Amino acid sequence: MKKYMGDAMMLITAIVWGSGFVVVAIALKYLTAYQVMAGRFLLAAIILLILFGYRLKGLRWSVVWKGAILGTILYIAFAFQTVGLEYTTASKNAFITAVNVVIVPLIAFIFYKRKIDGYEMLGSILALIGIGLLSLQGSFKMNIGDILTLICAVGFAFDIFYTNYFVQKEDALTLTIVQFVTAAVIGTLVVIIQGDIPATIAKEGIYAIIYLALFSTTLAYVLQNVAHKYTTATKAAIILSTEALFGTLFAILFLHEVLTLKMMVGAVMIMLAILIAELKPAYFKQRMLKKMGRT
């Protein structure tokens, strides 16, 4: 039951992140990429401190340095993704970001010699192809925005992997608080150094920041970090990759984009990837046990 609870949390996170593509697009009309990040992380850190600040009593050094690492990785990944979005399309940004699905098991293999599960790798590849069919609208030629987004994908892969690794020994909520405080400090310092503190902000920009901070940042990352206790890093990456699917659905609903046959095929492949990663090993194991029981 805990396993499925973790997967459900990851799916909710993916849905919320999918909605974030539309909201970020709105926010960038009124604020710079760095102002958006500083605003969302600063407000998210304040919300977390108000709700869960009591958990910082007896804060251990191990949580501080691990949370600081995660916060730094998170800010860098979001920086490349958000700035990259200014130079490329949202669909290509979503697809290239989803490359982290394939990168996660490679990180585990290269740095920790973890055996790559065949079903997980197959699911990762299918999810990647599905997201490509779902998101890519133009050519595969990469511009500066695509390159920045690819770097962001590597960053998110490391964030997923090390979050999964750290929460096995540390309290997920405490780790998340330190992570967001770190990202908020970095984001605020970047805006101050740039001398780009806004004097006034349009109400649409304020609403967008509140949504990104409350839902896409606070709620989504609390759910994700807690869920990592109950699932593997690669499964988490596969489920989180469906944010491209939900991002497309929200774009259709709010931006009136057209759902093509190619996009529908991509959506089906993503769902198939999750089913393979989640159900196939257990299915074949049960069949094997049944056969052994008959002999």
PDB file of C-alpha atoms in Angstrom, residues 114-295:
ATOM      1  CA  ARG A 114      23.669  -0.013  -9.448  1.00  0.00           C
ATOM      2  CA  LYS A 115      22.482  -2.624 -11.925  1.00  0.00           C
ATOM      3  CA  ILE A 116      20.127  -1.143 -14.506  1.00  0.00           C
ATOM      4  CA  ASP A 117      16.791  -2.949 -14.298  1.00  0.00           C
ATOM      5  CA  GLY A 118      15.697  -4.009 -17.782  1.00  0.00           C
ATOM      6  CA  TYR A 119      12.051  -3.079 -17.202  1.00  0.00           C
ATOM      7  CA  GLU A 120      12.996   0.324 -15.790  1.00  0.00           C
ATOM      8  CA  MET A 121      15.271   1.057 -18.748  1.00  0.00           C
ATOM      9  CA  LEU A 122      12.627  -0.101 -21.234  1.00  0.00           C
ATOM     10  CA  GLY A 123      10.064   2.059 -19.467  1.00  0.00           C
ATOM     11  CA  SER A 124      12.447   5.024 -19.528  1.00  0.00           C
ATOM     12  CA  ILE A 125      13.082   4.672 -23.260  1.00  0.00           C
ATOM     13  CA  LEU A 126       9.370   4.288 -24.060  1.00  0.00           C
ATOM     14  CA  ALA A 127       8.549   7.302 -21.897  1.00  0.00           C
ATOM     15  CA  LEU A 128      11.217   9.344 -23.667  1.00  0.00           C
ATOM     16  CA  ILE A 129       9.880   8.390 -27.120  1.00  0.00           C
ATOM     17  CA  GLY A 130       6.334   9.075 -25.965  1.00  0.00           C
ATOM     18  CA  ILE A 131       7.215  12.510 -24.663  1.00  0.00           C
ATOM     19  CA  GLY A 132       8.949  13.239 -27.968  1.00  0.00           C
ATOM     20  CA  LEU A 133       5.812  12.352 -29.929  1.00  0.00           C
ATOM     21  CA  LEU A 134       3.695  14.287 -27.473  1.00  0.00           C
ATOM     22  CA  SER A 135       5.775  17.455 -27.260  1.00  0.00           C
ATOM     23  CA  LEU A 136       7.948  18.003 -30.330  1.00  0.00           C
ATOM     24  CA  GLN A 137       6.222  20.099 -32.962  1.00  0.00           C
ATOM     25  CA  GLY A 138       9.079  21.408 -35.101  1.00  0.00           C
ATOM     26  CA  SER A 139      12.505  20.175 -36.168  1.00  0.00           C
ATOM     27  CA  PHE A 140      15.011  18.391 -33.933  1.00  0.00           C
ATOM     28  CA  LYS A 141      17.632  21.099 -34.537  1.00  0.00           C
ATOM     29  CA  MET A 142      18.925  22.465 -31.229  1.00  0.00           C
ATOM     30  CA  ASN A 143      19.280  26.179 -30.501  1.00  0.00           C
ATOM     31  CA  ILE A 144      20.750  27.838 -27.399  1.00  0.00           C
ATOM     32  CA  GLY A 145      17.446  27.341 -25.568  1.00  0.00           C
ATOM     33  CA  ASP A 146      17.527  23.612 -26.312  1.00  0.00           C
ATOM     34  CA  ILE A 147      21.110  23.334 -25.035  1.00  0.00           C
ATOM     35  CA  LEU A 148      20.246  25.180 -21.806  1.00  0.00           C
ATOM     36  CA  THR A 149      17.233  22.896 -21.334  1.00  0.00           C
ATOM     37  CA  LEU A 150      19.395  19.803 -21.865  1.00  0.00           C
ATOM     38  CA  ILE A 151      21.688  20.994 -19.052  1.00  0.00           C
ATOM     39  CA  CYS A 152      18.572  21.478 -16.925  1.00  0.00           C
ATOM     40  CA  ALA A 153      17.571  17.852 -17.625  1.00  0.00           C
ATOM     41  CA  VAL A 154      20.892  16.670 -16.202  1.00  0.00           C
ATOM     42  CA  GLY A 155      20.275  18.859 -13.148  1.00  0.00           C
ATOM     43  CA  PHE A 156      16.789  17.453 -12.543  1.00  0.00           C
ATOM     44  CA  ALA A 157      18.126  13.910 -12.946  1.00  0.00           C
ATOM     45  CA  PHE A 158      20.679  14.530 -10.192  1.00  0.00           C
ATOM     46  CA  ASP A 159      17.966  16.158  -8.042  1.00  0.00           C
ATOM     47  CA  ILE A 160      15.673  13.117  -8.418  1.00  0.00           C
ATOM     48  CA  PHE A 161      18.480  10.654  -7.769  1.00  0.00           C
ATOM     49  CA  TYR A 162      19.994  12.363  -4.717  1.00  0.00           C
ATOM     50  CA  THR A 163      16.613  13.207  -3.207  1.00  0.00           C
ATOM     51  CA  ASN A 164      15.755   9.514  -3.415  1.00  0.00           C
ATOM     52  CA  TYR A 165      19.166   8.692  -1.904  1.00  0.00           C
ATOM     53  CA  PHE A 166      19.062  11.252   0.947  1.00  0.00           C
ATOM     54  CA  VAL A 167      15.478  10.683   2.157  1.00  0.00           C
ATOM     55  CA  GLN A 168      16.293   7.074   2.998  1.00  0.00           C
ATOM     56  CA  LYS A 169      18.204   8.325   6.075  1.00  0.00           C
ATOM     57  CA  GLU A 170      16.820  11.838   6.658  1.00  0.00           C
ATOM     58  CA  ASP A 171      13.399  13.335   7.385  1.00  0.00           C
ATOM     59  CA  ALA A 172      11.871  14.295   4.018  1.00  0.00           C
ATOM     60  CA  LEU A 173      10.097  17.459   5.200  1.00  0.00           C
ATOM     61  CA  THR A 174      13.119  18.813   7.067  1.00  0.00           C
ATOM     62  CA  LEU A 175      15.272  18.121   4.035  1.00  0.00           C
ATOM     63  CA  THR A 176      12.747  19.939   1.812  1.00  0.00           C
ATOM     64  CA  ILE A 177      12.735  23.013   4.071  1.00  0.00           C
ATOM     65  CA  VAL A 178      16.528  23.319   3.928  1.00  0.00           C
ATOM     66  CA  GLN A 179      16.423  22.672   0.172  1.00  0.00           C
ATOM     67  CA  PHE A 180      13.951  25.509  -0.467  1.00  0.00           C
ATOM     68  CA  VAL A 181      15.645  27.942   1.913  1.00  0.00           C
ATOM     69  CA  THR A 182      18.904  27.322   0.046  1.00  0.00           C
ATOM     70  CA  ALA A 183      17.243  27.864  -3.355  1.00  0.00           C
ATOM     71  CA  ALA A 184      15.501  31.002  -2.036  1.00  0.00           C
ATOM     72  CA  VAL A 185      18.779  32.480  -0.736  1.00  0.00           C
ATOM     73  CA  ILE A 186      20.560  31.773  -4.036  1.00  0.00           C
ATOM     74  CA  GLY A 187      17.651  33.160  -6.063  1.00  0.00           C
ATOM     75  CA  THR A 188      17.405  36.329  -3.972  1.00  0.00           C
ATOM     76  CA  LEU A 189      21.173  36.959  -4.120  1.00  0.00           C
ATOM     77  CA  VAL A 190      21.165  36.536  -7.929  1.00  0.00           C
ATOM     78  CA  VAL A 191      18.396  39.152  -8.328  1.00  0.00           C
ATOM     79  CA  ILE A 192      20.131  41.547  -5.903  1.00  0.00           C
ATOM     80  CA  ILE A 193      23.507  41.167  -7.649  1.00  0.00           C
ATOM     81  CA  GLN A 194      21.815  41.808 -10.999  1.00  0.00           C
ATOM     82  CA  GLY A 195      20.211  44.930  -9.515  1.00  0.00           C
ATOM     83  CA  ASP A 196      16.913  43.684 -10.881  1.00  0.00           C
ATOM     84  CA  ILE A 197      14.567  43.973  -7.888  1.00  0.00           C
ATOM     85  CA  PRO A 198      11.173  44.986  -9.356  1.00  0.00           C
ATOM     86  CA  ALA A 199       9.647  48.215  -8.042  1.00  0.00           C
ATOM     87  CA  THR A 200       6.133  47.136  -9.011  1.00  0.00           C
ATOM     88  CA  ILE A 201       4.631  43.857 -10.209  1.00  0.00           C
ATOM     89  CA  ALA A 202       1.432  43.448 -12.222  1.00  0.00           C
ATOM     90  CA  LYS A 203      -1.278  41.531 -10.388  1.00  0.00           C
ATOM     91  CA  GLU A 204      -1.128  38.768 -13.043  1.00  0.00           C
ATOM     92  CA  GLY A 205       2.563  38.289 -12.235  1.00  0.00           C
ATOM     93  CA  ILE A 206       1.806  38.176  -8.505  1.00  0.00           C
ATOM     94  CA  TYR A 207      -0.932  35.563  -8.976  1.00  0.00           C
ATOM     95  CA  ALA A 208       1.427  33.460 -11.086  1.00  0.00           C
ATOM     96  CA  ILE A 209       4.170  33.597  -8.435  1.00  0.00           C
ATOM     97  CA  ILE A 210       1.690  32.643  -5.690  1.00  0.00           C
ATOM     98  CA  TYR A 211       0.474  29.645  -7.707  1.00  0.00           C
ATOM     99  CA  LEU A 212       4.012  28.495  -8.556  1.00  0.00           C
ATOM    100  CA  ALA A 213       5.131  28.867  -4.934  1.00  0.00           C
ATOM    101  CA  LEU A 214       2.093  27.279  -3.303  1.00  0.00           C
ATOM    102  CA  PHE A 215       1.376  24.436  -5.719  1.00  0.00           C
ATOM    103  CA  SER A 216       4.215  23.853  -8.227  1.00  0.00           C
ATOM    104  CA  THR A 217       6.915  24.333  -5.589  1.00  0.00           C
ATOM    105  CA  THR A 218       5.712  23.735  -2.009  1.00  0.00           C
ATOM    106  CA  LEU A 219       2.984  21.111  -2.503  1.00  0.00           C
ATOM    107  CA  ALA A 220       4.677  19.315  -5.409  1.00  0.00           C
ATOM    108  CA  TYR A 221       8.117  19.014  -3.802  1.00  0.00           C
ATOM    109  CA  VAL A 222       6.789  18.030  -0.379  1.00  0.00           C
ATOM    110  CA  LEU A 223       4.809  15.220  -2.047  1.00  0.00           C
ATOM    111  CA  GLN A 224       7.772  14.234  -4.224  1.00  0.00           C
ATOM    112  CA  ASN A 225      10.333  14.157  -1.408  1.00  0.00           C
ATOM    113  CA  VAL A 226       8.055  12.158   0.915  1.00  0.00           C
ATOM    114  CA  ALA A 227       7.124   9.768  -1.924  1.00  0.00           C
ATOM    115  CA  HIS A 228      10.798   8.998  -2.588  1.00  0.00           C
ATOM    116  CA  LYS A 229      10.756   6.880   0.577  1.00  0.00           C
ATOM    117  CA  TYR A 230       8.352   4.462  -1.068  1.00  0.00           C
ATOM    118  CA  THR A 231       9.611   4.133  -4.657  1.00  0.00           C
ATOM    119  CA  THR A 232      12.815   3.875  -6.702  1.00  0.00           C
ATOM    120  CA  ALA A 233      14.528   6.852  -8.362  1.00  0.00           C
ATOM    121  CA  THR A 234      13.890   5.504 -11.869  1.00  0.00           C
ATOM    122  CA  LYS A 235      10.202   4.811 -11.229  1.00  0.00           C
ATOM    123  CA  ALA A 236       9.906   8.318  -9.789  1.00  0.00           C
ATOM    124  CA  ALA A 237      11.523   9.782 -12.909  1.00  0.00           C
ATOM    125  CA  ILE A 238       9.152   7.841 -15.192  1.00  0.00           C
ATOM    126  CA  ILE A 239       6.026   8.956 -13.319  1.00  0.00           C
ATOM    127  CA  LEU A 240       7.253  12.550 -13.053  1.00  0.00           C
ATOM    128  CA  SER A 241       7.911  12.530 -16.803  1.00  0.00           C
ATOM    129  CA  THR A 242       4.140  12.535 -17.331  1.00  0.00           C
ATOM    130  CA  GLU A 243       4.237  16.243 -16.496  1.00  0.00           C
ATOM    131  CA  ALA A 244       4.683  16.690 -20.263  1.00  0.00           C
ATOM    132  CA  LEU A 245       1.401  14.858 -20.810  1.00  0.00           C
ATOM    133  CA  PHE A 246      -0.438  16.985 -18.270  1.00  0.00           C
ATOM    134  CA  GLY A 247       1.311  20.115 -19.512  1.00  0.00           C
ATOM    135  CA  THR A 248      -0.077  19.429 -22.978  1.00  0.00           C
ATOM    136  CA  LEU A 249      -3.572  18.804 -21.605  1.00  0.00           C
ATOM    137  CA  PHE A 250      -3.500  22.095 -19.686  1.00  0.00           C
ATOM    138  CA  ALA A 251      -2.203  23.861 -22.798  1.00  0.00           C
ATOM    139  CA  ILE A 252      -5.176  22.473 -24.744  1.00  0.00           C
ATOM    140  CA  LEU A 253      -7.618  23.601 -22.051  1.00  0.00           C
ATOM    141  CA  PHE A 254      -6.193  27.059 -21.356  1.00  0.00           C
ATOM    142  CA  LEU A 255      -4.131  27.914 -24.452  1.00  0.00           C
ATOM    143  CA  HIS A 256      -6.446  26.151 -26.936  1.00  0.00           C
ATOM    144  CA  GLU A 257      -3.708  24.017 -28.511  1.00  0.00           C
ATOM    145  CA  VAL A 258      -4.827  21.206 -30.835  1.00  0.00           C
ATOM    146  CA  LEU A 259      -4.294  17.548 -29.849  1.00  0.00           C
ATOM    147  CA  THR A 260      -2.946  15.716 -32.895  1.00  0.00           C
ATOM    148  CA  LEU A 261      -2.855  11.961 -33.553  1.00  0.00           C
ATOM    149  CA  LYS A 262       0.913  11.991 -32.983  1.00  0.00           C
ATOM    150  CA  MET A 263       0.415  13.567 -29.564  1.00  0.00           C
ATOM    151  CA  MET A 264      -2.227  10.994 -28.653  1.00  0.00           C
ATOM    152  CA  VAL A 265       0.157   8.157 -29.605  1.00  0.00           C
ATOM    153  CA  GLY A 266       2.821   9.775 -27.418  1.00  0.00           C
ATOM    154  CA  ALA A 267       0.418   9.946 -24.473  1.00  0.00           C
ATOM    155  CA  VAL A 268      -0.416   6.244 -24.837  1.00  0.00           C
ATOM    156  CA  MET A 269       3.312   5.361 -24.936  1.00  0.00           C
ATOM    157  CA  ILE A 270       3.927   7.278 -21.714  1.00  0.00           C
ATOM    158  CA  MET A 271       1.141   5.397 -19.965  1.00  0.00           C
ATOM    159  CA  LEU A 272       2.503   2.108 -21.355  1.00  0.00           C
ATOM    160  CA  ALA A 273       5.976   2.976 -20.031  1.00  0.00           C
ATOM    161  CA  ILE A 274       4.600   3.459 -16.515  1.00  0.00           C
ATOM    162  CA  LEU A 275       2.674   0.189 -16.660  1.00  0.00           C
ATOM    163  CA  ILE A 276       5.781  -1.721 -17.784  1.00  0.00           C
ATOM    164  CA  ALA A 277       7.919  -0.212 -15.030  1.00  0.00           C
ATOM    165  CA  GLU A 278       5.258  -0.714 -12.357  1.00  0.00           C
ATOM    166  CA  LEU A 279       3.470  -3.971 -13.191  1.00  0.00           C
ATOM    167  CA  LYS A 280       5.490  -6.200 -15.538  1.00  0.00           C
ATOM    168  CA  PRO A 281       8.149  -7.452 -13.099  1.00  0.00           C
ATOM    169  CA  ALA A 282       5.504  -8.357 -10.522  1.00  0.00           C
ATOM    170  CA  TYR A 283       3.304  -9.917 -13.217  1.00  0.00           C
ATOM    171  CA  PHE A 284       6.045 -12.206 -14.550  1.00  0.00           C
ATOM    172  CA  LYS A 285       7.234 -13.034 -11.044  1.00  0.00           C
ATOM    173  CA  GLN A 286       3.724 -14.151 -10.060  1.00  0.00           C
ATOM    174  CA  ARG A 287       3.414 -16.263 -13.207  1.00  0.00           C
ATOM    175  CA  MET A 288       6.789 -17.863 -12.520  1.00  0.00           C
ATOM    176  CA  LEU A 289       5.814 -18.660  -8.932  1.00  0.00           C
ATOM    177  CA  LYS A 290       2.529 -20.185 -10.113  1.00  0.00           C
ATOM    178  CA  LYS A 291       4.344 -22.399 -12.615  1.00  0.00           C
ATOM    179  CA  MET A 292       6.846 -23.483  -9.972  1.00  0.00           C
ATOM    180  CA  GLY A 293       3.952 -24.279  -7.658  1.00  0.00           C
ATOM    181  CA  ARG A 294       2.403 -26.570 -10.263  1.00  0.00           C
ATOM    182  CA  THR A 295       5.591 -28.594 -10.818  1.00  0.00           C
TER     183      THR A 295
END
